């Protein structure tokens, strides 16, 4: 399905990074599921079927077999750079095993103009934006533990860049949420072909590899 399965990638408005030596099949499952859920959520929000982006996104993942507990809403803090704050949040909540591959992915993303443009343009819509960061680590033979960090924000004026720039003056309001997920690949197997077929109907233009 995906010719080469990278250790990290931009998937639309998400950054996915893997710790350790996850099998390629696990990585592909997670990339395609993320792409599937984002597309379904974008369509639902665009068509007025949902006003809560993250709630619909999580429910879509549940629909294809993911175990996604209710998210924790994080206390508001002043931040200058969204990418740095997200990394700090994940490090504090999940530790170095998860924050380290994500840190390398962000370093690679800042140097990759095409991947950064894809991520930021997909994340932004007029005066609002949202994105996910999803670090993953193998938990057992058929299980992957993941952090699902989500940030949703409104901005005072139209911008094209936000992840690596000072955001204090441009962000009007913001909410951060996070869930810790265990992805069971055996259970997901019953949904795998359905997700692949759905994703096959769109191009792979929403995925960009990051070298970490």
Tab-separated table of N, CA and C in Angstrom, residues 4-11 14-20 22 27-28 31 100-106 108-109 115 134-136 207-212:
chain	number	residue	atom	x	y	z
A	4	UNK	N	7.262	2.590	0.875
A	4	UNK	CA	8.276	2.541	1.922
A	4	UNK	C	7.649	3.072	3.203
A	5	UNK	N	7.802	2.335	4.300
A	5	UNK	CA	7.128	2.690	5.550
A	5	UNK	C	8.110	3.441	6.443
A	6	UNK	N	8.041	4.768	6.514
A	6	UNK	CA	9.026	5.547	7.262
A	6	UNK	C	8.846	5.443	8.774
A	7	UNK	N	9.890	5.839	9.501
A	7	UNK	CA	9.850	5.868	10.968
A	7	UNK	C	9.068	7.069	11.489
A	8	UNK	N	8.881	8.068	10.654
A	8	UNK	CA	8.087	9.244	11.028
A	8	UNK	C	7.547	9.865	9.752
A	9	UNK	N	6.405	10.537	9.876
A	9	UNK	CA	5.804	11.154	8.693
A	9	UNK	C	4.779	12.196	9.098
A	10	UNK	N	4.569	13.138	8.189
A	10	UNK	CA	3.403	14.009	8.253
A	10	UNK	C	2.269	13.269	7.559
A	11	UNK	N	1.146	13.158	8.255
A	11	UNK	CA	-0.060	12.567	7.670
A	11	UNK	C	-1.146	13.632	7.759
A	14	UNK	N	-1.385	15.690	10.998
A	14	UNK	CA	-0.802	14.925	12.110
A	14	UNK	C	0.677	14.670	11.849
A	15	UNK	N	1.434	14.614	12.934
A	15	UNK	CA	2.821	14.171	12.876
A	15	UNK	C	2.891	12.861	13.649
A	16	UNK	N	3.304	11.794	12.974
A	16	UNK	CA	3.387	10.469	13.581
A	16	UNK	C	4.855	10.071	13.638
A	17	UNK	N	5.305	9.589	14.810
A	17	UNK	CA	6.701	9.181	14.966
A	17	UNK	C	6.757	7.895	15.784
A	18	UNK	N	7.646	6.994	15.380
A	18	UNK	CA	7.736	5.678	16.016
A	18	UNK	C	9.054	5.524	16.763
A	19	UNK	N	8.969	5.006	17.986
A	19	UNK	CA	10.155	4.676	18.769
A	19	UNK	C	10.513	3.219	18.536
A	20	UNK	N	11.817	2.929	18.518
A	20	UNK	CA	12.231	1.540	18.422
A	20	UNK	C	11.931	0.916	17.074
A	22	UNK	N	9.402	-0.894	15.394
A	22	UNK	CA	8.057	-1.399	15.123
A	22	UNK	C	8.024	-2.063	13.754
A	27	UNK	N	3.318	0.033	11.446
A	27	UNK	CA	3.436	1.438	11.048
A	27	UNK	C	2.439	1.770	9.940
A	28	UNK	N	2.310	0.876	8.974
A	28	UNK	CA	1.353	1.117	7.893
A	28	UNK	C	-0.073	1.189	8.433
A	31	UNK	N	-0.478	4.648	10.031
A	31	UNK	CA	-0.534	5.723	9.034
A	31	UNK	C	-1.878	5.734	8.301
A	100	UNK	N	11.373	11.475	22.454
A	100	UNK	CA	12.611	11.466	21.667
A	100	UNK	C	12.367	11.300	20.165
A	101	UNK	N	11.594	10.300	19.709
A	101	UNK	CA	11.345	10.204	18.262
A	101	UNK	C	10.544	11.378	17.729
A	102	UNK	N	9.651	11.921	18.555
A	102	UNK	CA	8.886	13.082	18.114
A	102	UNK	C	9.793	14.298	17.975
A	103	UNK	N	10.747	14.437	18.881
A	103	UNK	CA	11.702	15.549	18.786
A	103	UNK	C	12.487	15.456	17.478
A	104	UNK	N	12.943	14.261	17.137
A	104	UNK	CA	13.683	14.084	15.881
A	104	UNK	C	12.793	14.366	14.674
A	105	UNK	N	11.528	13.980	14.775
A	105	UNK	CA	10.593	14.246	13.674
A	105	UNK	C	10.384	15.741	13.482
A	106	UNK	N	10.294	16.493	14.580
A	106	UNK	CA	10.101	17.939	14.472
A	106	UNK	C	11.338	18.620	13.888
A	108	UNK	N	13.387	17.240	11.757
A	108	UNK	CA	13.336	16.922	10.327
A	108	UNK	C	12.261	17.730	9.615
A	109	UNK	N	11.126	17.921	10.276
A	109	UNK	CA	10.019	18.660	9.664
A	109	UNK	C	10.391	20.113	9.415
A	115	UNK	N	6.962	19.026	3.407
A	115	UNK	CA	6.216	18.369	4.481
A	115	UNK	C	5.606	19.401	5.425
A	134	UNK	N	1.426	12.249	17.321
A	134	UNK	CA	1.144	10.872	17.719
A	134	UNK	C	2.456	10.085	17.808
A	135	UNK	N	3.129	10.108	18.963
A	135	UNK	CA	4.306	9.262	19.151
A	135	UNK	C	3.876	7.844	19.526
A	136	UNK	N	4.603	6.848	19.017
A	136	UNK	CA	4.195	5.446	19.183
A	136	UNK	C	5.388	4.594	19.622
A	207	UNK	N	0.566	12.326	2.706
A	207	UNK	CA	1.612	11.711	3.515
A	207	UNK	C	2.978	12.129	3.000
A	208	UNK	N	3.838	12.602	3.917
A	208	UNK	CA	5.213	12.970	3.584
A	208	UNK	C	6.144	12.357	4.620
A	209	UNK	N	7.132	11.600	4.164
A	209	UNK	CA	8.085	10.957	5.067
A	209	UNK	C	9.005	11.987	5.702
A	210	UNK	N	9.444	11.685	6.938
A	210	UNK	CA	10.437	12.495	7.637
A	210	UNK	C	11.614	11.594	7.982
A	211	UNK	N	12.821	12.021	7.663
A	211	UNK	CA	14.014	11.225	7.936
A	211	UNK	C	14.480	11.481	9.358
A	212	UNK	N	14.387	10.447	10.230
A	212	UNK	CA	14.834	10.608	11.622
A	212	UNK	C	15.836	9.515	11.975
